[in-house]
Tab-separated table of N, CA, C and O in Angstrom:
chain	number	residue	atom	x	y	z
A	24	UNK	N	-20.095	12.046	-30.064
A	24	UNK	CA	-19.043	11.042	-30.069
A	24	UNK	C	-19.672	9.665	-30.181
A	24	UNK	O	-20.666	9.376	-29.536
A	25	UNK	N	-19.048	8.808	-30.944
A	25	UNK	CA	-19.588	7.454	-31.053
A	25	UNK	C	-19.049	6.579	-29.926
A	25	UNK	O	-18.079	6.906	-29.255
A	26	UNK	N	-19.696	5.430	-29.738
A	26	UNK	CA	-19.366	4.532	-28.634
A	26	UNK	C	-17.938	4.001	-28.740
A	26	UNK	O	-17.240	3.875	-27.733
A	27	UNK	N	-17.486	3.694	-29.941
A	27	UNK	CA	-16.136	3.163	-30.120
A	27	UNK	C	-15.077	4.180	-29.686
A	27	UNK	O	-14.084	3.821	-29.056
A	28	UNK	N	-15.310	5.441	-30.022
A	28	UNK	CA	-14.343	6.471	-29.665
A	28	UNK	C	-14.304	6.667	-28.143
A	28	UNK	O	-13.236	6.813	-27.560
A	29	UNK	N	-15.465	6.637	-27.482
A	29	UNK	CA	-15.521	6.774	-26.020
A	29	UNK	C	-14.796	5.603	-25.367
A	29	UNK	O	-14.006	5.786	-24.439
A	30	UNK	N	-15.054	4.395	-25.854
A	30	UNK	CA	-14.411	3.213	-25.303
A	30	UNK	C	-12.902	3.286	-25.476
A	30	UNK	O	-12.146	2.953	-24.562
A	31	UNK	N	-12.442	3.753	-26.637
A	31	UNK	CA	-10.998	3.814	-26.880
A	31	UNK	C	-10.324	4.856	-25.987
A	31	UNK	O	-9.153	4.730	-25.659
A	32	UNK	N	-11.049	5.866	-25.562
A	32	UNK	CA	-10.501	6.876	-24.654
A	32	UNK	C	-10.626	6.411	-23.208
A	32	UNK	O	-9.707	6.577	-22.405
A	33	UNK	N	-11.755	5.811	-22.859
A	33	UNK	CA	-12.033	5.445	-21.467
A	33	UNK	C	-11.170	4.281	-20.985
A	33	UNK	O	-10.719	4.296	-19.839
A	34	UNK	N	-10.936	3.301	-21.811
A	34	UNK	CA	-10.199	2.108	-21.371
A	34	UNK	C	-8.797	2.448	-20.861
A	34	UNK	O	-8.426	2.030	-19.760
A	35	UNK	N	-8.005	3.216	-21.603
A	35	UNK	CA	-6.672	3.553	-21.077
A	35	UNK	C	-6.737	4.409	-19.800
A	35	UNK	O	-5.911	4.276	-18.912
A	36	UNK	N	-7.755	5.264	-19.717
A	36	UNK	CA	-7.902	6.102	-18.528
A	36	UNK	C	-8.210	5.244	-17.297
A	36	UNK	O	-7.607	5.420	-16.238
A	37	UNK	N	-9.114	4.287	-17.440
A	37	UNK	CA	-9.458	3.393	-16.343
A	37	UNK	C	-8.235	2.583	-15.930
A	37	UNK	O	-7.947	2.422	-14.739
A	38	UNK	N	-7.494	2.081	-16.898
A	38	UNK	CA	-6.286	1.310	-16.609
A	38	UNK	C	-5.252	2.161	-15.868
A	38	UNK	O	-4.664	1.729	-14.883
A	39	UNK	N	-5.067	3.386	-16.309
A	39	UNK	CA	-4.100	4.275	-15.652
A	39	UNK	C	-4.509	4.563	-14.210
A	39	UNK	O	-3.668	4.573	-13.304
A	40	UNK	N	-5.788	4.778	-13.979
A	40	UNK	CA	-6.267	5.024	-12.621
A	40	UNK	C	-6.067	3.802	-11.738
A	40	UNK	O	-5.673	3.916	-10.580
A	41	UNK	N	-6.335	2.622	-12.262
A	41	UNK	CA	-6.169	1.393	-11.485
A	41	UNK	C	-4.700	1.158	-11.134
A	41	UNK	O	-4.370	0.814	-9.997
A	42	UNK	N	-3.821	1.364	-12.097
A	42	UNK	CA	-2.390	1.195	-11.845
A	42	UNK	C	-1.919	2.228	-10.829
A	42	UNK	O	-1.175	1.927	-9.901
A	43	UNK	N	-2.380	3.462	-10.961
A	43	UNK	CA	-2.007	4.519	-10.019
A	43	UNK	C	-2.470	4.201	-8.611
A	43	UNK	O	-1.735	4.383	-7.643
A	44	UNK	N	-3.680	3.702	-8.456
A	44	UNK	CA	-4.186	3.344	-7.124
A	44	UNK	C	-3.367	2.206	-6.536
A	44	UNK	O	-3.044	2.212	-5.345
A	45	UNK	N	-3.004	1.241	-7.353
A	45	UNK	CA	-2.181	0.132	-6.877
A	45	UNK	C	-0.800	0.597	-6.456
A	45	UNK	O	-0.233	0.104	-5.490
A	46	UNK	N	-0.277	1.571	-7.146
A	46	UNK	CA	1.043	2.087	-6.800
A	46	UNK	C	1.011	2.849	-5.483
A	46	UNK	O	2.005	2.919	-4.771
A	47	UNK	N	-0.124	3.420	-5.132
A	47	UNK	CA	-0.231	4.162	-3.880
A	47	UNK	C	-0.387	3.256	-2.671
A	47	UNK	O	-0.123	3.668	-1.559
A	48	UNK	N	-0.846	2.020	-2.843
A	48	UNK	CA	-1.084	1.125	-1.706
A	48	UNK	C	0.147	0.963	-0.822
A	48	UNK	O	0.046	1.102	0.386
A	49	UNK	N	1.342	0.689	-1.365
A	49	UNK	CA	2.501	0.562	-0.482
A	49	UNK	C	2.789	1.842	0.293
A	49	UNK	O	3.210	1.789	1.436
A	50	UNK	N	2.531	3.004	-0.302
A	50	UNK	CA	2.749	4.255	0.412
A	50	UNK	C	1.804	4.369	1.600
A	50	UNK	O	2.187	4.827	2.664
A	51	UNK	N	0.543	3.957	1.427
A	51	UNK	CA	-0.408	4.001	2.524
A	51	UNK	C	0.028	3.052	3.640
A	51	UNK	O	-0.042	3.402	4.811
A	52	UNK	N	0.466	1.859	3.292
A	52	UNK	CA	0.927	0.896	4.294
A	52	UNK	C	2.140	1.443	5.031
A	52	UNK	O	2.221	1.341	6.251
A	53	UNK	N	3.086	2.043	4.297
A	53	UNK	CA	4.260	2.627	4.941
A	53	UNK	C	3.855	3.753	5.884
A	53	UNK	O	4.390	3.880	6.976
A	54	UNK	N	2.889	4.564	5.444
A	54	UNK	CA	2.426	5.664	6.289
A	54	UNK	C	1.786	5.110	7.557
A	54	UNK	O	1.985	5.649	8.649
A	55	UNK	N	1.018	4.042	7.456
A	55	UNK	CA	0.385	3.461	8.635
A	55	UNK	C	1.431	2.868	9.571
A	55	UNK	O	1.319	2.997	10.786
A	56	UNK	N	2.438	2.223	9.019
A	56	UNK	CA	3.515	1.688	9.839
A	56	UNK	C	4.242	2.827	10.560
A	56	UNK	O	4.627	2.687	11.713
A	57	UNK	N	4.387	3.955	9.922
A	57	UNK	CA	5.036	5.102	10.553
A	57	UNK	C	4.175	5.701	11.662
A	57	UNK	O	4.701	6.321	12.587
A	58	UNK	N	2.860	5.512	11.591
A	58	UNK	CA	1.978	6.072	12.611
A	58	UNK	C	2.104	5.342	13.949
A	58	UNK	O	1.905	5.948	15.004
A	59	UNK	N	2.423	4.071	13.928
A	59	UNK	CA	2.524	3.293	15.174
A	59	UNK	C	3.568	3.880	16.123
A	59	UNK	O	3.255	4.116	17.292
A	60	UNK	N	4.782	4.166	15.677
A	60	UNK	CA	5.726	4.804	16.602
A	60	UNK	C	5.382	6.276	16.866
A	60	UNK	O	5.619	6.780	17.961
A	61	UNK	N	4.801	6.950	15.893
A	61	UNK	CA	4.466	8.365	16.065
A	61	UNK	C	3.543	8.566	17.261
A	61	UNK	O	3.688	9.522	18.014
A	62	UNK	N	2.581	7.661	17.433
A	62	UNK	CA	1.618	7.787	18.527
A	62	UNK	C	1.935	6.846	19.692
A	62	UNK	O	1.084	6.593	20.533
A	63	UNK	N	3.164	6.335	19.735
A	63	UNK	CA	3.662	5.496	20.828
A	63	UNK	C	2.912	4.176	20.983
A	63	UNK	O	2.927	3.580	22.054
A	64	UNK	N	2.292	3.695	19.928
A	64	UNK	CA	1.629	2.378	19.965
A	64	UNK	C	2.648	1.286	20.296
A	64	UNK	O	2.320	0.293	20.950
A	65	UNK	N	3.886	1.500	19.835
A	65	UNK	CA	4.937	0.500	20.015
A	65	UNK	C	5.369	0.340	21.469
A	65	UNK	O	6.065	-0.611	21.806
A	66	UNK	N	4.942	1.239	22.342
A	66	UNK	CA	5.257	1.087	23.763
A	66	UNK	C	4.521	-0.122	24.346
A	66	UNK	O	5.011	-0.742	25.290
A	67	UNK	N	3.373	-0.456	23.790
A	67	UNK	CA	2.560	-1.560	24.311
A	67	UNK	C	2.306	-2.676	23.302
A	67	UNK	O	1.882	-3.765	23.687
A	68	UNK	N	2.515	-2.404	22.013
A	68	UNK	CA	2.191	-3.373	20.955
A	68	UNK	C	3.388	-3.572	20.041
A	68	UNK	O	4.060	-2.613	19.681
A	69	UNK	N	3.615	-4.818	19.652
A	69	UNK	CA	4.685	-5.181	18.724
A	69	UNK	C	4.105	-6.032	17.604
A	69	UNK	O	2.995	-6.553	17.728
A	70	UNK	N	4.841	-6.206	16.510
A	70	UNK	CA	4.308	-6.938	15.364
A	70	UNK	C	3.800	-8.350	15.674
A	70	UNK	O	2.691	-8.703	15.277
A	71	UNK	N	4.582	-9.156	16.363
A	71	UNK	CA	4.197	-10.562	16.543
A	71	UNK	C	4.240	-11.043	17.985
A	71	UNK	O	3.964	-12.206	18.248
A	72	UNK	N	4.579	-10.162	18.914
A	72	UNK	CA	4.750	-10.568	20.307
A	72	UNK	C	3.878	-9.719	21.222
A	72	UNK	O	3.866	-8.495	21.095
A	73	UNK	N	3.196	-10.365	22.149
A	73	UNK	CA	2.432	-9.631	23.159
A	73	UNK	C	3.427	-8.963	24.097
A	73	UNK	O	4.358	-9.582	24.585
A	74	UNK	N	3.239	-7.683	24.349
A	74	UNK	CA	4.074	-6.955	25.294
A	74	UNK	C	3.141	-6.584	26.442
A	74	UNK	O	2.812	-7.428	27.250
A	75	UNK	N	2.687	-5.363	26.509
A	75	UNK	CA	1.662	-4.966	27.469
A	75	UNK	C	0.293	-5.306	26.880
A	75	UNK	O	-0.583	-5.832	27.549
A	76	UNK	N	0.142	-4.988	25.609
A	76	UNK	CA	-1.090	-5.294	24.876
A	76	UNK	C	-0.831	-6.353	23.829
A	76	UNK	O	0.304	-6.812	23.652
A	77	UNK	N	-1.861	-6.747	23.118
A	77	UNK	CA	-1.714	-7.799	22.100
A	77	UNK	C	-0.828	-7.356	20.939
A	77	UNK	O	-0.665	-6.162	20.691
A	78	UNK	N	-0.286	-8.336	20.243
A	78	UNK	CA	0.524	-8.036	19.057
A	78	UNK	C	-0.382	-7.544	17.931
A	78	UNK	O	-1.587	-7.793	17.929
A	79	UNK	N	0.228	-6.873	16.967
A	79	UNK	CA	-0.528	-6.413	15.805
A	79	UNK	C	-1.115	-7.607	15.068
A	79	UNK	O	-2.234	-7.553	14.574
A	80	UNK	N	-0.345	-8.689	15.018
A	80	UNK	CA	-0.803	-9.915	14.360
A	80	UNK	C	-2.062	-10.447	15.047
A	80	UNK	O	-3.029	-10.828	14.383
A	81	UNK	N	-2.066	-10.475	16.385
A	81	UNK	CA	-3.233	-10.978	17.124
A	81	UNK	C	-4.450	-10.076	16.947
A	81	UNK	O	-5.578	-10.560	16.850
A	82	UNK	N	-4.220	-8.771	16.902
A	82	UNK	CA	-5.336	-7.840	16.686
A	82	UNK	C	-5.945	-8.090	15.308
A	82	UNK	O	-7.164	-8.169	15.165
A	83	UNK	N	-5.089	-8.230	14.301
A	83	UNK	CA	-5.583	-8.502	12.953
A	83	UNK	C	-6.343	-9.812	12.874
A	83	UNK	O	-7.366	-9.915	12.202
A	84	UNK	N	-5.852	-10.828	13.585
A	84	UNK	CA	-6.523	-12.128	13.574
A	84	UNK	C	-7.883	-12.059	14.260
A	84	UNK	O	-8.846	-12.694	13.814
A	85	UNK	N	-7.980	-11.281	15.313
A	85	UNK	CA	-9.240	-11.191	16.060
A	85	UNK	C	-10.295	-10.373	15.318
A	85	UNK	O	-11.477	-10.710	15.346
A	86	UNK	N	-9.877	-9.288	14.674
A	86	UNK	CA	-10.839	-8.371	14.064
A	86	UNK	C	-10.844	-8.376	12.543
A	86	UNK	O	-11.747	-7.803	11.935
A	87	UNK	N	-9.827	-8.978	11.903
A	87	UNK	CA	-9.760	-9.001	10.446
A	87	UNK	C	-10.709	-10.028	9.849
A	87	UNK	O	-11.521	-10.636	10.548
A	88	UNK	N	-10.622	-10.198	8.556
A	88	UNK	CA	-11.448	-11.161	7.819
A	88	UNK	C	-12.938	-10.951	8.051
A	88	UNK	O	-13.695	-11.905	8.253
A	89	UNK	N	-13.359	-9.689	8.102
A	89	UNK	CA	-14.783	-9.380	8.224
A	89	UNK	C	-15.338	-9.468	9.630
A	89	UNK	O	-16.527	-9.286	9.833
A	90	UNK	N	-14.507	-9.736	10.625
A	90	UNK	CA	-14.982	-9.835	12.009
A	90	UNK	C	-15.191	-8.461	12.631
A	90	UNK	O	-15.831	-8.339	13.664
A	91	UNK	N	-14.647	-7.459	12.018
A	91	UNK	CA	-14.793	-6.086	12.481
A	91	UNK	C	-14.451	-5.140	11.358
A	91	UNK	O	-13.894	-5.554	10.343
A	92	UNK	N	-14.796	-3.886	11.528
A	92	UNK	CA	-14.478	-2.889	10.505
A	92	UNK	C	-13.409	-1.945	11.034
A	92	UNK	O	-13.190	-1.845	12.245
A	93	UNK	N	-12.785	-1.246	10.123
A	93	UNK	CA	-11.781	-0.264	10.520
A	93	UNK	C	-12.422	0.824	11.381
A	93	UNK	O	-11.809	1.288	12.344
A	94	UNK	N	-13.651	1.203	11.055
A	94	UNK	CA	-14.332	2.233	11.845
A	94	UNK	C	-14.561	1.753	13.282
A	94	UNK	O	-14.372	2.515	14.234
A	95	UNK	N	-14.947	0.493	13.452
A	95	UNK	CA	-15.159	-0.049	14.799
A	95	UNK	C	-13.847	-0.102	15.580
A	95	UNK	O	-13.802	0.267	16.755
A	96	UNK	N	-12.795	-0.575	14.933
A	96	UNK	CA	-11.503	-0.675	15.599
A	96	UNK	C	-10.950	0.712	15.927
A	96	UNK	O	-10.431	0.937	17.022
A	97	UNK	N	-11.101	1.658	15.009
A	97	UNK	CA	-10.644	3.027	15.258
A	97	UNK	C	-11.387	3.627	16.447
A	97	UNK	O	-10.778	4.284	17.303
A	98	UNK	N	-12.690	3.386	16.534
A	98	UNK	CA	-13.481	3.901	17.661
A	98	UNK	C	-13.024	3.276	18.974
A	98	UNK	O	-12.956	3.956	20.006
A	99	UNK	N	-12.681	2.000	18.937
A	99	UNK	CA	-12.205	1.309	20.134
A	99	UNK	C	-10.850	1.857	20.583
A	99	UNK	O	-10.606	2.040	21.775
A	100	UNK	N	-9.978	2.141	19.637
A	100	UNK	CA	-8.671	2.714	19.962
A	100	UNK	C	-8.871	4.109	20.568
A	100	UNK	O	-8.269	4.451	21.581
A	101	UNK	N	-9.731	4.892	19.950
A	101	UNK	CA	-9.967	6.258	20.408
A	101	UNK	C	-10.561	6.286	21.823
A	101	UNK	O	-10.128	7.065	22.671
A	102	UNK	N	-11.541	5.427	22.079
A	102	UNK	CA	-12.237	5.430	23.367
A	102	UNK	C	-11.486	4.660	24.451
A	102	UNK	O	-11.721	4.864	25.637
A	103	UNK	N	-10.598	3.756	24.038
A	103	UNK	CA	-9.947	2.872	24.995
A	103	UNK	C	-10.889	1.726	25.342
A	103	UNK	O	-12.049	1.714	24.929
A	104	UNK	N	-10.390	0.761	26.071
A	104	UNK	CA	-11.235	-0.378	26.432
A	104	UNK	C	-10.625	-1.112	27.618
A	104	UNK	O	-9.496	-0.857	28.017
A	105	UNK	N	-11.402	-2.032	28.136
A	105	UNK	CA	-10.949	-2.837	29.265
A	105	UNK	C	-11.555	-4.221	29.151
A	105	UNK	O	-12.737	-4.356	28.822
A	106	UNK	N	-10.744	-5.242	29.382
A	106	UNK	CA	-11.240	-6.609	29.404
A	106	UNK	C	-11.281	-7.341	28.084
A	106	UNK	O	-11.577	-8.518	28.053
A	107	UNK	N	-10.965	-6.684	26.981
A	107	UNK	CA	-10.992	-7.365	25.683
A	107	UNK	C	-9.803	-8.311	25.503
A	107	UNK	O	-9.896	-9.292	24.791
A	108	UNK	N	-8.683	-7.978	26.142
A	108	UNK	CA	-7.452	-8.745	25.974
A	108	UNK	C	-6.856	-9.151	27.319
A	108	UNK	O	-5.688	-9.472	27.404
A	109	UNK	N	-7.636	-9.094	28.347
A	109	UNK	CA	-7.130	-9.408	29.672
A	109	UNK	C	-7.332	-8.226	30.609
A	109	UNK	O	-8.053	-7.282	30.287
A	110	UNK	N	-6.666	-8.256	31.751
A	110	UNK	CA	-6.922	-7.237	32.773
A	110	UNK	C	-6.332	-5.851	32.473
A	110	UNK	O	-6.776	-4.862	33.030
A	111	UNK	N	-5.329	-5.774	31.604
A	111	UNK	CA	-4.686	-4.486	31.324
A	111	UNK	C	-5.590	-3.633	30.434
A	111	UNK	O	-5.933	-4.045	29.326
A	112	UNK	N	-5.999	-2.441	30.893
A	112	UNK	CA	-6.862	-1.589	30.058
A	112	UNK	C	-6.068	-0.919	28.937
A	112	UNK	O	-4.865	-0.686	29.066
A	113	UNK	N	-6.759	-0.629	27.874
A	113	UNK	CA	-6.205	0.158	26.772
A	113	UNK	C	-6.622	1.595	27.043
A	113	UNK	O	-7.822	1.893	27.048
A	114	UNK	N	-5.663	2.488	27.308
A	114	UNK	CA	-6.051	3.876	27.572
A	114	UNK	C	-6.621	4.537	26.321
A	114	UNK	O	-6.230	4.190	25.202
A	115	UNK	N	-7.538	5.473	26.491
A	115	UNK	CA	-8.088	6.181	25.332
A	115	UNK	C	-6.998	6.913	24.560
A	115	UNK	O	-6.061	7.448	25.152
A	116	UNK	N	-7.136	6.930	23.268
A	116	UNK	CA	-6.172	7.613	22.398
A	116	UNK	C	-6.876	8.748	21.652
A	116	UNK	O	-6.770	8.888	20.435
A	117	UNK	N	-7.603	9.565	22.402
A	117	UNK	CA	-8.418	10.644	21.821
A	117	UNK	C	-7.574	11.723	21.144
A	117	UNK	O	-8.091	12.481	20.312
A	118	UNK	N	-6.292	11.792	21.459
A	118	UNK	CA	-5.421	12.807	20.858
A	118	UNK	C	-5.040	12.464	19.420
A	118	UNK	O	-4.567	13.320	18.683
A	119	UNK	N	-5.253	11.230	19.001
A	119	UNK	CA	-4.889	10.807	17.640
A	119	UNK	C	-5.980	11.269	16.675
A	119	UNK	O	-7.162	10.984	16.893
A	120	UNK	N	-5.619	11.971	15.611
A	120	UNK	CA	-6.615	12.420	14.641
A	120	UNK	C	-7.390	11.235	14.041
A	120	UNK	O	-6.830	10.150	13.843
A	121	UNK	N	-8.659	11.472	13.761
A	121	UNK	CA	-9.518	10.406	13.235
A	121	UNK	C	-8.959	9.766	11.967
A	121	UNK	O	-9.047	8.552	11.800
A	122	UNK	N	-8.383	10.559	11.084
A	122	UNK	CA	-7.828	9.997	9.836
A	122	UNK	C	-6.682	9.033	10.150
A	122	UNK	O	-6.559	7.980	9.513
A	123	UNK	N	-5.869	9.361	11.130
A	123	UNK	CA	-4.765	8.479	11.505
A	123	UNK	C	-5.287	7.234	12.226
A	123	UNK	O	-4.761	6.138	12.026
A	124	UNK	N	-6.312	7.403	13.054
A	124	UNK	CA	-6.926	6.237	13.696
A	124	UNK	C	-7.470	5.273	12.643
A	124	UNK	O	-7.281	4.064	12.733
A	125	UNK	N	-8.143	5.812	11.645
A	125	UNK	CA	-8.705	4.992	10.571
A	125	UNK	C	-7.602	4.273	9.805
A	125	UNK	O	-7.713	3.088	9.500
A	126	UNK	N	-6.513	4.987	9.513
A	126	UNK	CA	-5.391	4.380	8.785
A	126	UNK	C	-4.746	3.273	9.613
A	126	UNK	O	-4.451	2.191	9.091
A	127	UNK	N	-4.536	3.529	10.890
A	127	UNK	CA	-3.958	2.500	11.771
A	127	UNK	C	-4.872	1.284	11.866
A	127	UNK	O	-4.413	0.147	11.786
A	128	UNK	N	-6.161	1.523	12.042
A	128	UNK	CA	-7.119	0.423	12.172
A	128	UNK	C	-7.151	-0.420	10.899
A	128	UNK	O	-7.111	-1.649	10.958
A	129	UNK	N	-7.194	0.226	9.740
A	129	UNK	CA	-7.232	-0.529	8.481
A	129	UNK	C	-5.930	-1.306	8.300
A	129	UNK	O	-5.943	-2.453	7.861
A	130	UNK	N	-4.821	-0.695	8.651
A	130	UNK	CA	-3.514	-1.361	8.566
A	130	UNK	C	-3.492	-2.604	9.438
A	130	UNK	O	-3.021	-3.665	9.031
A	131	UNK	N	-4.031	-2.508	10.652
A	131	UNK	CA	-4.093	-3.678	11.543
A	131	UNK	C	-4.979	-4.768	10.953
A	131	UNK	O	-4.636	-5.951	10.973
A	132	UNK	N	-6.139	-4.381	10.427
A	132	UNK	CA	-7.058	-5.359	9.830
A	132	UNK	C	-6.454	-6.038	8.606
A	132	UNK	O	-6.761	-7.180	8.309
A	133	UNK	N	-5.580	-5.320	7.918
A	133	UNK	CA	-4.921	-5.868	6.725
A	133	UNK	C	-3.683	-6.696	7.067
A	133	UNK	O	-2.935	-7.095	6.193
A	134	UNK	N	-3.447	-6.921	8.351
A	134	UNK	CA	-2.317	-7.757	8.760
A	134	UNK	C	-1.083	-6.984	9.164
A	134	UNK	O	-0.023	-7.562	9.342
A	135	UNK	N	-1.195	-5.653	9.299
A	135	UNK	CA	-0.076	-4.806	9.721
A	135	UNK	C	1.173	-5.051	8.884
A	135	UNK	O	2.277	-5.195	9.392
A	136	UNK	N	0.988	-5.104	7.589
A	136	UNK	CA	2.116	-5.346	6.672
A	136	UNK	C	2.530	-4.065	6.005
A	136	UNK	O	1.790	-3.209	5.747
């Protein structure tokens, strides 16, 4: 096959893959938003208001923009913590599957939108 023929086949394929990946992004965000009530995160956390724990917005501001990774945040959620946001401890969430922890953490870092 000559280079021109490969390029003419590859370019539309790359474009289709990019468009397809972009179309899936809202589905991933919706799935992450659905995970918050599924695992009762909403009992202590809300989008913009501190309840028992910090708001999703505050978590994103503290750890987003390269200040932390989704893997670090997921590990913190799984293990629980104390003293990061005040005296109220975050209980461990070891029952949440790692894939869901990762999705929730990335969603928070992306601004919980």
